Short mmCIF file of C-alpha atoms in Angstrom, two decimals:
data_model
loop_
_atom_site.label_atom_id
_atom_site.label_comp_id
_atom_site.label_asym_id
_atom_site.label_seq_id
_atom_site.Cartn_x
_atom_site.Cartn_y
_atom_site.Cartn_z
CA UNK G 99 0.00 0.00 0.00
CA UNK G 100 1.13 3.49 -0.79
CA UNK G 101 1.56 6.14 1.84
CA UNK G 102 0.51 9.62 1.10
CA UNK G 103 4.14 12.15 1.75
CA UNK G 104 2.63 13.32 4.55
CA UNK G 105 2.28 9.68 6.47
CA UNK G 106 5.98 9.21 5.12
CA UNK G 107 7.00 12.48 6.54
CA UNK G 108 5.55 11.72 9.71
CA UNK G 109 6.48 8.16 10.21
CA UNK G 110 10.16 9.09 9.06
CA UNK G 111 10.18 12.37 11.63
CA UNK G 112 7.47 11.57 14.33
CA UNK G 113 6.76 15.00 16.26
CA UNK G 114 7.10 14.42 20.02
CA UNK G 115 7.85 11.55 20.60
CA UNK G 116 7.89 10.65 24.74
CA UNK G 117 6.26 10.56 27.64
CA UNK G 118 5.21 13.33 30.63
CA UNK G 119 4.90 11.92 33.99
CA UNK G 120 1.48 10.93 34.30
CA UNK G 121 1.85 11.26 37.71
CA UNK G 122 1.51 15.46 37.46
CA UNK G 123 -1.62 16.85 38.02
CA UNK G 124 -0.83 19.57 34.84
CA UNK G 125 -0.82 16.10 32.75
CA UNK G 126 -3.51 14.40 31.07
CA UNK G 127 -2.97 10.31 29.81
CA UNK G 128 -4.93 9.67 27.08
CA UNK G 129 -4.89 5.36 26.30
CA UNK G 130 -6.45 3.67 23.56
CA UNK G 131 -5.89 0.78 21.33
CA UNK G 132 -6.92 -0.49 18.15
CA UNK G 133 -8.60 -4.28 18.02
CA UNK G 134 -8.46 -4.37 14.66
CA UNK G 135 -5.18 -4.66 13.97
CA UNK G 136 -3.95 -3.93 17.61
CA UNK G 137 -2.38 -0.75 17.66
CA UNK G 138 -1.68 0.83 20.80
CA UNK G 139 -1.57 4.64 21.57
CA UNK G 140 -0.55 7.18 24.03
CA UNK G 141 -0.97 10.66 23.80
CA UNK G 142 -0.01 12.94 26.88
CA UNK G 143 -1.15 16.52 26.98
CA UNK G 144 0.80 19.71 29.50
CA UNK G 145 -2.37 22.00 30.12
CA UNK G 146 -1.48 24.93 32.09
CA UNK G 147 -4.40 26.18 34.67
CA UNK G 148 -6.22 28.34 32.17
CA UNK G 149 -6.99 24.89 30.43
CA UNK G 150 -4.53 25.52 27.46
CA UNK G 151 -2.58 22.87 25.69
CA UNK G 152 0.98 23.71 26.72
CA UNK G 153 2.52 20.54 25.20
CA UNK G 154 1.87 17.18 24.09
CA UNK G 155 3.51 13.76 23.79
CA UNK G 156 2.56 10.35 22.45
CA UNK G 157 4.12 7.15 22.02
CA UNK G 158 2.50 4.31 19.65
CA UNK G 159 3.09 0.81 18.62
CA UNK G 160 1.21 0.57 15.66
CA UNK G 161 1.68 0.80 11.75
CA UNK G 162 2.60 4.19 9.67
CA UNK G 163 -0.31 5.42 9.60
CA UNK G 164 -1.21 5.31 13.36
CA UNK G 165 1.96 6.94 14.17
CA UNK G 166 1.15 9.73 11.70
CA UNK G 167 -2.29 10.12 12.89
CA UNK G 168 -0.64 10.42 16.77
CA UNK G 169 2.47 12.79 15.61
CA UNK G 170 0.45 14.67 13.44
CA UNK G 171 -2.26 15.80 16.41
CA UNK G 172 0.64 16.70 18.90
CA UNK G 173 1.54 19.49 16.76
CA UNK G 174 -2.51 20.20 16.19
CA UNK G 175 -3.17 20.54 19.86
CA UNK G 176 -0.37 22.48 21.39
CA UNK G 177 -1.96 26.12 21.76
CA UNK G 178 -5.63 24.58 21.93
CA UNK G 179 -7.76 25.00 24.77
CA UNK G 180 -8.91 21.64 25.47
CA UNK G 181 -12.38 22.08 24.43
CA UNK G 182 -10.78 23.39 20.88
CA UNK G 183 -8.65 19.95 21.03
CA UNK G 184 -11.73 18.20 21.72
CA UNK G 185 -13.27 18.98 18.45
CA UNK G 186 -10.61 17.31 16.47
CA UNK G 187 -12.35 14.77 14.55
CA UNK G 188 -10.95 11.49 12.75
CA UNK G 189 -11.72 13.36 9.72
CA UNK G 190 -9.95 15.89 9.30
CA UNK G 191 -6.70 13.40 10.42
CA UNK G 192 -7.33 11.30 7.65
CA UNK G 193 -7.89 14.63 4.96
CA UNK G 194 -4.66 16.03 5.76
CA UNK G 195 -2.73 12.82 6.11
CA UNK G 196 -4.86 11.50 2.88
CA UNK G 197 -5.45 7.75 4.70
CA UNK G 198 -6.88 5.25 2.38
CA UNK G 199 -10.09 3.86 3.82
CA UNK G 200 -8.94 0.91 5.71
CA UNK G 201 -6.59 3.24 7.56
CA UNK G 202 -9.19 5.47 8.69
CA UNK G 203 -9.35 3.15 12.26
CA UNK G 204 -5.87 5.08 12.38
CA UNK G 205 -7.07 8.55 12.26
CA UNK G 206 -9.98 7.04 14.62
CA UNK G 207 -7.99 5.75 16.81
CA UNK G 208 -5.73 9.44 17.33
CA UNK G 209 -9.73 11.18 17.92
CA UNK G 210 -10.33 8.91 20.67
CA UNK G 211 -6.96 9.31 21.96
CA UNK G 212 -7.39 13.39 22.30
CA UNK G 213 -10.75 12.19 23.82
CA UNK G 214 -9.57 9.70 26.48
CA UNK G 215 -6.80 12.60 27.81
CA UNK G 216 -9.16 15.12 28.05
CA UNK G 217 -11.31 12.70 30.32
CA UNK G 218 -8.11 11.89 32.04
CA UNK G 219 -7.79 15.65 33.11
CA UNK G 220 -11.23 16.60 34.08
CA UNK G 221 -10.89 13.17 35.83
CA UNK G 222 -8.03 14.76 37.95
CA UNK G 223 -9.65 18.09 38.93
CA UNK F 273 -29.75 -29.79 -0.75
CA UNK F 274 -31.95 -27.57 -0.22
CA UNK F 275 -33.95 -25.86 2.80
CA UNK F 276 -30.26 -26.41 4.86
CA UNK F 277 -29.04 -22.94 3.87
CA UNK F 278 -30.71 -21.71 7.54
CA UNK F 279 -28.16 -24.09 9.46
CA UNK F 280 -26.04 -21.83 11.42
CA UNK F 281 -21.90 -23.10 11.88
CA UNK F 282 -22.52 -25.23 14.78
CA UNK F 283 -26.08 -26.79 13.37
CA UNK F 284 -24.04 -27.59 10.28
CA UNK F 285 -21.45 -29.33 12.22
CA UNK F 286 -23.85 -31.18 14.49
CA UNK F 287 -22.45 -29.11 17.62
CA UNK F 288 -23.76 -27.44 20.54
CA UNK F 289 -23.74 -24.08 20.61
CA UNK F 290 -20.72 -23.31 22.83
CA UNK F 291 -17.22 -22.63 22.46
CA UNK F 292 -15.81 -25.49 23.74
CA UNK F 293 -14.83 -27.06 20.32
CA UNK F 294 -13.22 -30.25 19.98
CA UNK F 295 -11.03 -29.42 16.59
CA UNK F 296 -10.14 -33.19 16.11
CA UNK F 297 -13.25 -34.13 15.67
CA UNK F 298 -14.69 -31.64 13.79
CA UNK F 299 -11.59 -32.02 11.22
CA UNK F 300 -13.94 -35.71 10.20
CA UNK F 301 -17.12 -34.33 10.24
CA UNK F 302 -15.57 -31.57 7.90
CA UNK F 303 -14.21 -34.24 5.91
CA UNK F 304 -17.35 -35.83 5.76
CA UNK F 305 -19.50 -33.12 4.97
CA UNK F 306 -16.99 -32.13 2.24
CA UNK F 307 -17.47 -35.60 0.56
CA UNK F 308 -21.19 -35.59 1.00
CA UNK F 309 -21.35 -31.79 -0.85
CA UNK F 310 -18.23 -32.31 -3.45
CA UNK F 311 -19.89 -30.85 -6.73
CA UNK F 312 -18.86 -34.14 -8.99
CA UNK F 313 -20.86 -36.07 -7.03
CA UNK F 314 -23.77 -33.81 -8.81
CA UNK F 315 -22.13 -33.87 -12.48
CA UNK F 316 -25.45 -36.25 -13.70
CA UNK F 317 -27.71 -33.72 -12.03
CA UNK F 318 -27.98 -30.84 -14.01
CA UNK F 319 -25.96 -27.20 -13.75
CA UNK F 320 -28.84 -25.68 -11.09
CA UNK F 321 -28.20 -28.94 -8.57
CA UNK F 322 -24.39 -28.27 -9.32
CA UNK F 323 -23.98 -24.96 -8.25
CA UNK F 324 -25.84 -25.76 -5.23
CA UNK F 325 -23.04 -27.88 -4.43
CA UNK F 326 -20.36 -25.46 -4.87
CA UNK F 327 -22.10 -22.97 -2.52
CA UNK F 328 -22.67 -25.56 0.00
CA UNK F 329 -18.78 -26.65 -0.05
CA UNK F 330 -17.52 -23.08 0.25
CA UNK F 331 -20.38 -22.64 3.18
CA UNK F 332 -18.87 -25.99 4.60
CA UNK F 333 -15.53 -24.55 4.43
CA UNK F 334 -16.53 -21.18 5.48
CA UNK F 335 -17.98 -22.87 8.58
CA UNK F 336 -14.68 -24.95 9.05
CA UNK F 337 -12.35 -22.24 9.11
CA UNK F 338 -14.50 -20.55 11.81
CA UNK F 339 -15.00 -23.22 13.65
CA UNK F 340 -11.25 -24.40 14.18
CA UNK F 341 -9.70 -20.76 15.21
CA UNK F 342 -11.29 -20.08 18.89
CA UNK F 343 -11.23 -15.95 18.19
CA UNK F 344 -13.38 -16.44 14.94
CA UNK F 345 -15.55 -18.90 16.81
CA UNK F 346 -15.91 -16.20 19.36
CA UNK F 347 -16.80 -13.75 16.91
CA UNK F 348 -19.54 -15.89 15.32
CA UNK F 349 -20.68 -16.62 18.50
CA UNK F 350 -21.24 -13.01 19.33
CA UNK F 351 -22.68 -12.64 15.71
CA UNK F 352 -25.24 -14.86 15.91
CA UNK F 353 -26.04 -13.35 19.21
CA UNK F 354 -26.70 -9.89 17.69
CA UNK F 355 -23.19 -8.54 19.42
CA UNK F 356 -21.16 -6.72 16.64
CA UNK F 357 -18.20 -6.25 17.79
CA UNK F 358 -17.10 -3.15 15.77
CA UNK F 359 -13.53 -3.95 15.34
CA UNK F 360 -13.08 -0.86 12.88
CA UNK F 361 -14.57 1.77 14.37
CA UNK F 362 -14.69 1.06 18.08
CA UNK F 363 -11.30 1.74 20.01
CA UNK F 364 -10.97 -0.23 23.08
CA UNK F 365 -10.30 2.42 26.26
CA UNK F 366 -9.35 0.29 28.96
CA UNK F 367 -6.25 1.78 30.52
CA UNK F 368 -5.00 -0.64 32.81
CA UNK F 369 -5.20 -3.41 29.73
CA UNK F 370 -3.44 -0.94 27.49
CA UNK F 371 -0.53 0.68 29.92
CA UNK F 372 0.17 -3.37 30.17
CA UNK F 373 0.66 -3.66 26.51
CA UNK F 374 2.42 -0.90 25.96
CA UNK F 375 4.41 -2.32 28.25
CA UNK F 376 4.96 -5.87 27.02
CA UNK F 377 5.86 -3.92 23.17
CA UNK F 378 8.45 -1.90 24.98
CA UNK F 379 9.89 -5.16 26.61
CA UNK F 380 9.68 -6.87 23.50
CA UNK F 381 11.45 -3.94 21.72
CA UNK F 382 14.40 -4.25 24.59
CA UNK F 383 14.41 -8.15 24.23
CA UNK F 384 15.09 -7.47 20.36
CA UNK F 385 17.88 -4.58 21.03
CA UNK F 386 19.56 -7.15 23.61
CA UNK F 387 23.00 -9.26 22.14
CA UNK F 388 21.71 -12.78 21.11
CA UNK F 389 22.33 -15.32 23.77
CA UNK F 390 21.23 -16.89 26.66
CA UNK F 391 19.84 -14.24 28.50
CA UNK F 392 18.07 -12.74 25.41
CA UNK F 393 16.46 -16.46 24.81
CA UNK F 394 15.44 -16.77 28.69
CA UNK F 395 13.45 -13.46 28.54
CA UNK F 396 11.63 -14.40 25.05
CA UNK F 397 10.81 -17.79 26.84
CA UNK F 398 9.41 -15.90 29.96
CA UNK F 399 7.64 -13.31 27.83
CA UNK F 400 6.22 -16.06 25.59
CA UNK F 401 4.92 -17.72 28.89
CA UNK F 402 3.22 -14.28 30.24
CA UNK F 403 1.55 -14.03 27.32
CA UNK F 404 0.48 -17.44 26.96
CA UNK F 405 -1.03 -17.37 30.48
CA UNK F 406 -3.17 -14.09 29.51
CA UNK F 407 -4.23 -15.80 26.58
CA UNK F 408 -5.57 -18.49 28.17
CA UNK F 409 -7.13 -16.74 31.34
CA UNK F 410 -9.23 -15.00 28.66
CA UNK F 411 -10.13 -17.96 26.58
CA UNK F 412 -11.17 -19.22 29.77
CA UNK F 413 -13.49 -16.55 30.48
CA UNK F 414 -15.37 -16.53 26.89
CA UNK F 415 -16.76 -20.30 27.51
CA UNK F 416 -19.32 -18.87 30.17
CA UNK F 417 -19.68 -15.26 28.49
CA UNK F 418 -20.31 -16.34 25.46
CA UNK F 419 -23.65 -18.65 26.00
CA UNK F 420 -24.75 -16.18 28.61
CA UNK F 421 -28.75 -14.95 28.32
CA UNK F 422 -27.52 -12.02 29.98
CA UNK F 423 -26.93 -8.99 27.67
CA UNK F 424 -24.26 -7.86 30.11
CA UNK F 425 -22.32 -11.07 29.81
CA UNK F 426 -22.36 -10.88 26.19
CA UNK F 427 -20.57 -7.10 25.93
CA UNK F 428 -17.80 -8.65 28.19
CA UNK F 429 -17.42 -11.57 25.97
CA UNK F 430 -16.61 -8.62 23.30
CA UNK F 431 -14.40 -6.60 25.34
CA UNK F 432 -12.49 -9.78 25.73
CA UNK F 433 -12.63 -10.72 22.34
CA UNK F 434 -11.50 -7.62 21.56
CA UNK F 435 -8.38 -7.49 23.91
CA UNK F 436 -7.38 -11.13 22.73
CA UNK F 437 -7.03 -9.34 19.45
CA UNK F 438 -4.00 -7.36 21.04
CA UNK F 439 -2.60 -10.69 22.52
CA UNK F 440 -2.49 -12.37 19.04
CA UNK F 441 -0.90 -9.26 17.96
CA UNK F 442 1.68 -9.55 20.90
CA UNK F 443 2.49 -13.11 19.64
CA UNK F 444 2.81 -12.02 16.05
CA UNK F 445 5.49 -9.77 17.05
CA UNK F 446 6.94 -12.07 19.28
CA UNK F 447 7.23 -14.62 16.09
CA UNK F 448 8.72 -11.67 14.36
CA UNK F 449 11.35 -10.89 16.53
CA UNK F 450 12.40 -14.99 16.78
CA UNK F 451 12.89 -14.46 12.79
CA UNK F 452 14.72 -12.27 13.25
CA UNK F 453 17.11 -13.71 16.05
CA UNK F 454 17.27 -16.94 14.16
#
């Protein structure tokens, strides 16, 4: 299958890759996993008290495309408020990354991912 | 050879319907139904009769293949039951599970970065032995979930379908990495 430059990009120079310590209250762990081909995902938001995106991380196992669809939303969401980062959809991932249709569980998988941190922090307050 | 076509996989195979499959023994009664279906046993019997018989082999077969793998079993099980499992476009959000895989990947991706030898072989044998255990614990689970009249016990039976879908995944990249090693 042929990736689109942008996955290549991506995949060749994932954005921020790492990990926070989910342990800080300013941090928000966002898990969620893929059955279908079992792809796992972690995306870690900094959001400073006025409920801005500060910084993000993520680490994935998972094919090009899922780690495309992670890197590419740590650059989206730094600078968002979280409700702003909230209305990332799967979408608009898989428009700008141009995923072929039975990658689109990819660009699903990075929406939930935004989804499950932001439950993670109001979780923690 | 007609008015069978409503048999679901287990009916077809003379089973009860539970997941507790004895693959032996289903490998003859696939071999049997095979021979009772083959389409040259219909060559005298006219191209409508024929066809019949090719559909009913490649439903045989169909049946077969789900039969003998325990997670496609599952999944027909749940199927049947009206339980779609949505692998596609449902993402499983169970963080305990999933901080535990991430966790066996990044093991696995220090067990492949380690210099071959014994100590690399004793942690792939230990990891394939964590992994096995999982596996089964879960297996174990889906033989009461999945014949359940309970709704509730049902969605389990999915969630754990749908985790054991990460544990074959584990084990495919555990095969991986032996290739690689070897």
């Amino acid at each position: 299958m042929a990736y689109s430059e942008k996955v290549i990009d991506h995949y060749e120079n994932p954005r921020n890759v790492g990990s926070f310590d989910k342990n800080d209250p300013s941090i928000a762990t966002g898990m969620v996993g893929a059955p279908a081909c079992g792809d796992v995902m972690k995306l870690q938001l900094k959001i400073d008290d006025n409920g801005i995106i500060e910084d993000a991380k993520f680490k994935t196992y998972g094919c090009g495309s899922a780690i495309a669809s992670s890197s590419l939303v740590t650059e989206w969401v730094k600078g968002k408020t979280i409700e702003q980062a909230g209305e990332i959809t799967n979408t608009t991932i898989s428009e700008e990354l141009a995923l072929p249709p039975v990658k689109i569980h990819c660009s699903i998988l990075a929406e939930d991912a935004i989804k499950a941190a932001i439950d993670d922090y109001k979780s923690k307050r | 050879m007609n008015g069978v076509k409503s048999l679901n996989y287990f009916e077809l195979f003379n089973l009860s319907f539970a997941f507790d499959v004895n693959v032996e023994a289903i490998s003859g009664t696939y071999r049997d139904l095979q021979r009772a279906v083959h389409p040259d046993k219909f060559a005298h019997e006219g191209e409508r009769q024929q066809l019949l018989a090719v559909q009913k082999s490649a439903e045989v077969n169909d049946a077969f293949q789900t039969l003998k793998n325990p997670l496609l079993r599952a999944q027909y099980m749940l199927a049947e039951q009206g339980v779609d499992i949505q692998l596609e476009q449902k993402t499983l959000q169970d963080p305990m599970f999933l901080m535990q895989q991430m966790e066996f990947r990044e093991q696995l991706e220090d067990i492949g970065q380690m210099e071959e030898g014994d100590e690399q072989d004793q942690l792939i044998a230990s990891f394939e032995n964590s992994i096995k255990r999982l596996t089964a614990d879960f297996y174990c689970q889906l033989g009461t979930l999945l014949v359940s009249s309970c709704k509730v016990s049902l969605e389990n039976a999915a969630i754990v379908v749908r985790k054991l879908k990460f544990m074959n995944k584990l084990s495919d990249e555990l095969e991986r990495l032996e290739e690689t090693i070897l």
